GROMACS .gro file of C-alpha atoms in nm:
model
  190
    1MET     CA    1  -6.738  -0.704 -10.218
    2SER     CA    2  -6.602  -0.958  -9.971
    3ASP     CA    3  -6.803  -1.045  -9.663
    4PHE     CA    4  -6.483  -1.152  -9.489
    5VAL     CA    5  -6.403  -0.877  -9.240
    6VAL     CA    6  -6.137  -0.925  -8.973
    7PRO     CA    7  -6.024  -0.653  -8.733
    8ILE     CA    8  -5.694  -0.496  -8.837
    9PRO     CA    9  -5.429  -0.518  -8.565
   10LYS     CA   10  -5.312  -0.187  -8.417
   11ASN     CA   11  -4.946  -0.283  -8.458
   12ASP     CA   12  -4.759  -0.402  -8.768
   13ASP     CA   13  -4.631  -0.729  -8.620
   14ALA     CA   14  -4.871  -0.939  -8.828
   15PHE     CA   15  -4.727  -0.806  -9.155
   16SER     CA   16  -4.358  -0.886  -9.092
   17HIS     CA   17  -4.068  -0.644  -9.071
   18ALA     CA   18  -3.922  -0.707  -9.416
   19GLY     CA   19  -3.925  -0.481  -9.718
   20VAL     CA   20  -4.046  -0.137  -9.816
   21PRO     CA   21  -4.414  -0.097  -9.723
   22ILE     CA   22  -4.694  -0.002  -9.956
   23ILE     CA   23  -4.898   0.246  -9.751
   24ILE     CA   24  -5.256   0.323  -9.854
   25GLU     CA   25  -5.483   0.565  -9.673
   26HIS     CA   26  -5.848   0.634  -9.754
   27ILE     CA   27  -5.860   1.015  -9.761
   28ALA     CA   28  -6.233   1.031  -9.685
   29SER     CA   29  -6.193   0.843  -9.358
   30ALA     CA   30  -5.848   0.979  -9.260
   31GLY     CA   31  -5.831   1.033  -8.888
   32HIS     CA   32  -6.094   0.765  -8.826
   33GLN     CA   33  -5.895   0.468  -8.957
   34SER     CA   34  -5.526   0.391  -8.965
   35PRO     CA   35  -5.366   0.346  -9.309
   36ILE     CA   36  -5.312  -0.001  -9.451
   37LYS     CA   37  -4.946  -0.108  -9.459
   38PHE     CA   38  -4.844  -0.407  -9.668
   39LYS     CA   39  -4.484  -0.483  -9.573
   40HIS     CA   40  -4.418  -0.849  -9.650
   41ILE     CA   41  -4.473  -0.839 -10.025
   42LYS     CA   42  -4.323  -0.977 -10.340
   43LEU     CA   43  -4.364  -0.724 -10.619
   44ARG     CA   44  -4.484  -0.899 -10.938
   45THR     CA   45  -4.564  -0.603 -11.163
   46PHE     CA   46  -4.508  -0.233 -11.156
   47LYS     CA   47  -4.582   0.005 -11.440
   48ASP     CA   48  -4.594   0.386 -11.428
   49ASP     CA   49  -4.750   0.526 -11.748
   50ILE     CA   50  -4.750   0.897 -11.831
   51THR     CA   51  -4.955   1.001 -12.136
   52THR     CA   52  -4.957   1.348 -12.285
   53ASN     CA   53  -5.264   1.427 -12.497
   54TYR     CA   54  -5.288   1.683 -12.775
   55SER     CA   55  -5.563   1.789 -13.013
   56LYS     CA   56  -5.439   1.758 -13.370
   57ASP     CA   57  -5.570   1.990 -13.639
   58PRO     CA   58  -5.464   1.907 -13.994
   59VAL     CA   59  -5.398   2.216 -14.205
   60TYR     CA   60  -5.412   2.228 -14.584
   61GLY     CA   61  -5.068   2.248 -14.741
   62ARG     CA   62  -4.881   2.142 -14.428
   63MET     CA   63  -4.741   1.795 -14.364
   64ASP     CA   64  -4.772   1.806 -13.986
   65PRO     CA   65  -5.088   1.892 -13.797
   66ILE     CA   66  -5.103   2.186 -13.557
   67VAL     CA   67  -5.100   2.036 -13.209
   68THR     CA   68  -5.249   2.193 -12.901
   69TYR     CA   69  -5.172   2.052 -12.559
   70GLN     CA   70  -5.480   1.914 -12.370
   71ASN     CA   71  -5.361   1.728 -12.060
   72THR     CA   72  -5.121   1.479 -11.910
   73THR     CA   73  -5.241   1.168 -11.730
   74ARG     CA   74  -5.049   0.924 -11.513
   75THR     CA   75  -5.159   0.571 -11.435
   76ILE     CA   76  -4.978   0.329 -11.204
   77THR     CA   77  -5.037  -0.045 -11.226
   78LEU     CA   78  -4.915  -0.246 -10.930
   79GLY     CA   79  -4.927  -0.619 -10.858
   80PHE     CA   80  -4.787  -0.795 -10.554
   81ASP     CA   81  -4.812  -1.117 -10.357
   82ILE     CA   82  -4.840  -1.145  -9.982
   83GLY     CA   83  -4.746  -1.472  -9.816
   84ILE     CA   84  -4.643  -1.507  -9.453
   85HIS     CA   85  -4.646  -1.890  -9.449
   86SER     CA   86  -4.864  -1.914  -9.142
   87TRP     CA   87  -5.243  -1.902  -9.143
   88ASP     CA   88  -5.263  -1.702  -8.819
   89ASN     CA   89  -5.044  -1.429  -8.975
   90MET     CA   90  -5.260  -1.428  -9.290
   91VAL     CA   91  -5.583  -1.344  -9.102
   92PRO     CA   92  -5.489  -0.976  -9.060
   93VAL     CA   93  -5.365  -0.966  -9.422
   94LEU     CA   94  -5.708  -1.080  -9.542
   95GLY     CA   95  -5.864  -0.813  -9.319
   96ALA     CA   96  -5.638  -0.548  -9.476
   97VAL     CA   97  -5.727  -0.667  -9.829
   98SER     CA   98  -6.097  -0.649  -9.736
   99LYS     CA   99  -6.041  -0.296  -9.607
  100LEU     CA  100  -5.864  -0.205  -9.930
  101MET     CA  101  -6.167  -0.330 -10.125
  102GLN     CA  102  -6.390  -0.105  -9.915
  103TYR     CA  103  -6.169   0.192 -10.006
  104GLN     CA  104  -6.315   0.184 -10.359
  105TYR     CA  105  -6.645   0.320 -10.229
  106PRO     CA  106  -6.729   0.680 -10.137
  107VAL     CA  107  -6.850   0.804  -9.800
  108TYR     CA  108  -7.218   0.899  -9.766
  109GLU     CA  109  -7.377   1.141  -9.522
  110GLN     CA  110  -7.671   0.903  -9.483
  111ALA     CA  111  -7.600   0.532  -9.519
  112ASN     CA  112  -7.938   0.458  -9.678
  113ASN     CA  113  -7.939   0.749  -9.928
  114ALA     CA  114  -7.728   0.716 -10.242
  115LEU     CA  115  -7.785   1.085 -10.317
  116SER     CA  116  -7.602   1.191 -10.003
  117LEU     CA  117  -7.250   1.134 -10.137
  118SER     CA  118  -7.017   1.343  -9.923
  119ARG     CA  119  -6.658   1.238 -10.005
  120PRO     CA  120  -6.514   1.047 -10.306
  121PRO     CA  121  -6.302   0.732 -10.269
  122LEU     CA  122  -5.961   0.899 -10.309
  123LEU     CA  123  -5.642   0.755 -10.163
  124HIS     CA  124  -5.301   0.864 -10.039
  125VAL     CA  125  -5.054   0.603 -10.169
  126SER     CA  126  -4.681   0.569 -10.113
  127PHE     CA  127  -4.430   0.296 -10.193
  128GLY     CA  128  -4.067   0.387 -10.132
  129ASN     CA  129  -3.924   0.589 -10.420
  130TYR     CA  130  -4.163   0.425 -10.674
  131ILE     CA  131  -4.487   0.593 -10.563
  132ARG     CA  132  -4.452   0.933 -10.403
  133ALA     CA  133  -4.524   1.299 -10.467
  134GLY     CA  134  -4.260   1.551 -10.567
  135ASN     CA  135  -4.230   1.664 -10.204
  136GLY     CA  136  -4.162   1.307 -10.090
  137GLY     CA  137  -4.509   1.257  -9.944
  138PRO     CA  138  -4.784   1.025 -10.067
  139LEU     CA  139  -4.956   1.064 -10.404
  140ILE     CA  140  -5.327   1.143 -10.427
  141CYS     CA  141  -5.482   0.869 -10.640
  142ALA     CA  142  -5.817   0.741 -10.757
  143MET     CA  143  -5.821   0.361 -10.760
  144GLN     CA  144  -5.955   0.256 -11.101
  145GLY     CA  145  -5.986  -0.101 -10.987
  146MET     CA  146  -5.831  -0.373 -10.778
  147SER     CA  147  -5.849  -0.748 -10.757
  148TYR     CA  148  -5.726  -1.004 -10.517
  149SER     CA  149  -5.681  -1.375 -10.562
  150PRO     CA  150  -5.611  -1.621 -10.281
  151PHE     CA  151  -5.370  -1.902 -10.352
  152ASP     CA  152  -5.594  -2.197 -10.267
  153LYS     CA  153  -5.477  -2.504 -10.448
  154TYR     CA  154  -5.573  -2.829 -10.285
  155ASP     CA  155  -5.319  -3.105 -10.337
  156GLN     CA  156  -5.103  -3.345 -10.135
  157THR     CA  157  -4.857  -3.077 -10.027
  158TYR     CA  158  -5.092  -2.794  -9.939
  159SER     CA  159  -5.446  -2.712  -9.843
  160PRO     CA  160  -5.562  -2.383  -9.692
  161GLU     CA  161  -5.646  -2.361  -9.324
  162ILE     CA  162  -6.012  -2.378  -9.229
  163VAL     CA  163  -6.072  -2.187  -8.906
  164SER     CA  164  -6.378  -2.114  -8.697
  165VAL     CA  165  -6.449  -1.742  -8.658
  166ASP     CA  166  -6.557  -1.771  -8.295
  167GLY     CA  167  -6.309  -2.048  -8.205
  168THR     CA  168  -6.573  -2.316  -8.151
  169GLU     CA  169  -6.614  -2.640  -8.340
  170ASP     CA  170  -6.955  -2.540  -8.477
  171GLY     CA  171  -6.874  -2.173  -8.554
  172GLU     CA  172  -6.876  -2.013  -8.897
  173LYS     CA  173  -6.579  -2.139  -9.100
  174HIS     CA  174  -6.338  -1.922  -9.297
  175ILE     CA  175  -6.076  -2.031  -9.548
  176ILE     CA  176  -5.732  -1.883  -9.475
  177PRO     CA  177  -5.488  -1.910  -9.769
  178VAL     CA  178  -5.113  -1.916  -9.734
  179LYS     CA  179  -5.070  -1.646 -10.001
  180VAL     CA  180  -5.280  -1.381 -10.177
  181SER     CA  181  -5.216  -1.181 -10.493
  182VAL     CA  182  -5.331  -0.819 -10.520
  183ASP     CA  183  -5.349  -0.609 -10.838
  184MET     CA  184  -5.433  -0.238 -10.844
  185THR     CA  185  -5.466   0.036 -11.104
  186LEU     CA  186  -5.424   0.390 -10.974
  187LEU     CA  187  -5.501   0.714 -11.155
  188VAL     CA  188  -5.266   0.979 -11.017
  189LEU     CA  189  -5.435   1.313 -10.950
  190HIS     CA  190  -5.209   1.617 -10.982
   0.00000   0.00000   0.00000
């Protein structure tokens, strides 16, 4: 898990006004934290898989098996890039990505007791008409995994910004990329 934690701004100005937002809310901490909204994105991949499972029993003298319905599963794979072309606008984006990484963990009643699990790491997710429930609201999902990759190539035309956390010359340094890529796999819960 990333140690890079930056406070999330209360307004959406740092994420730009363009596009349809991906909105992700950690159900276990709803009411205590505001949802993450990624607005300035470039969608790289989107895949919505629905799989229907049956048990198949072969029967003597019959060409086709007897099939019995078991369940239907739905998995959404989503990949997007965020790039606001200014390191000071990317600081809150990195904070939001860090927060999204934290959403993969459950909530415990006692922080130092792994047996005190109180709420699972479920999410409400919405993205325009691509990800939404039948009633138009957000889908309840379990995140099966996520990854993020900063775009940090060092060459003659670009190098990421190195900033001091406390604003002083000798303060702890953080690398602020100009773009990050995020990939997520969501299991839709019906």
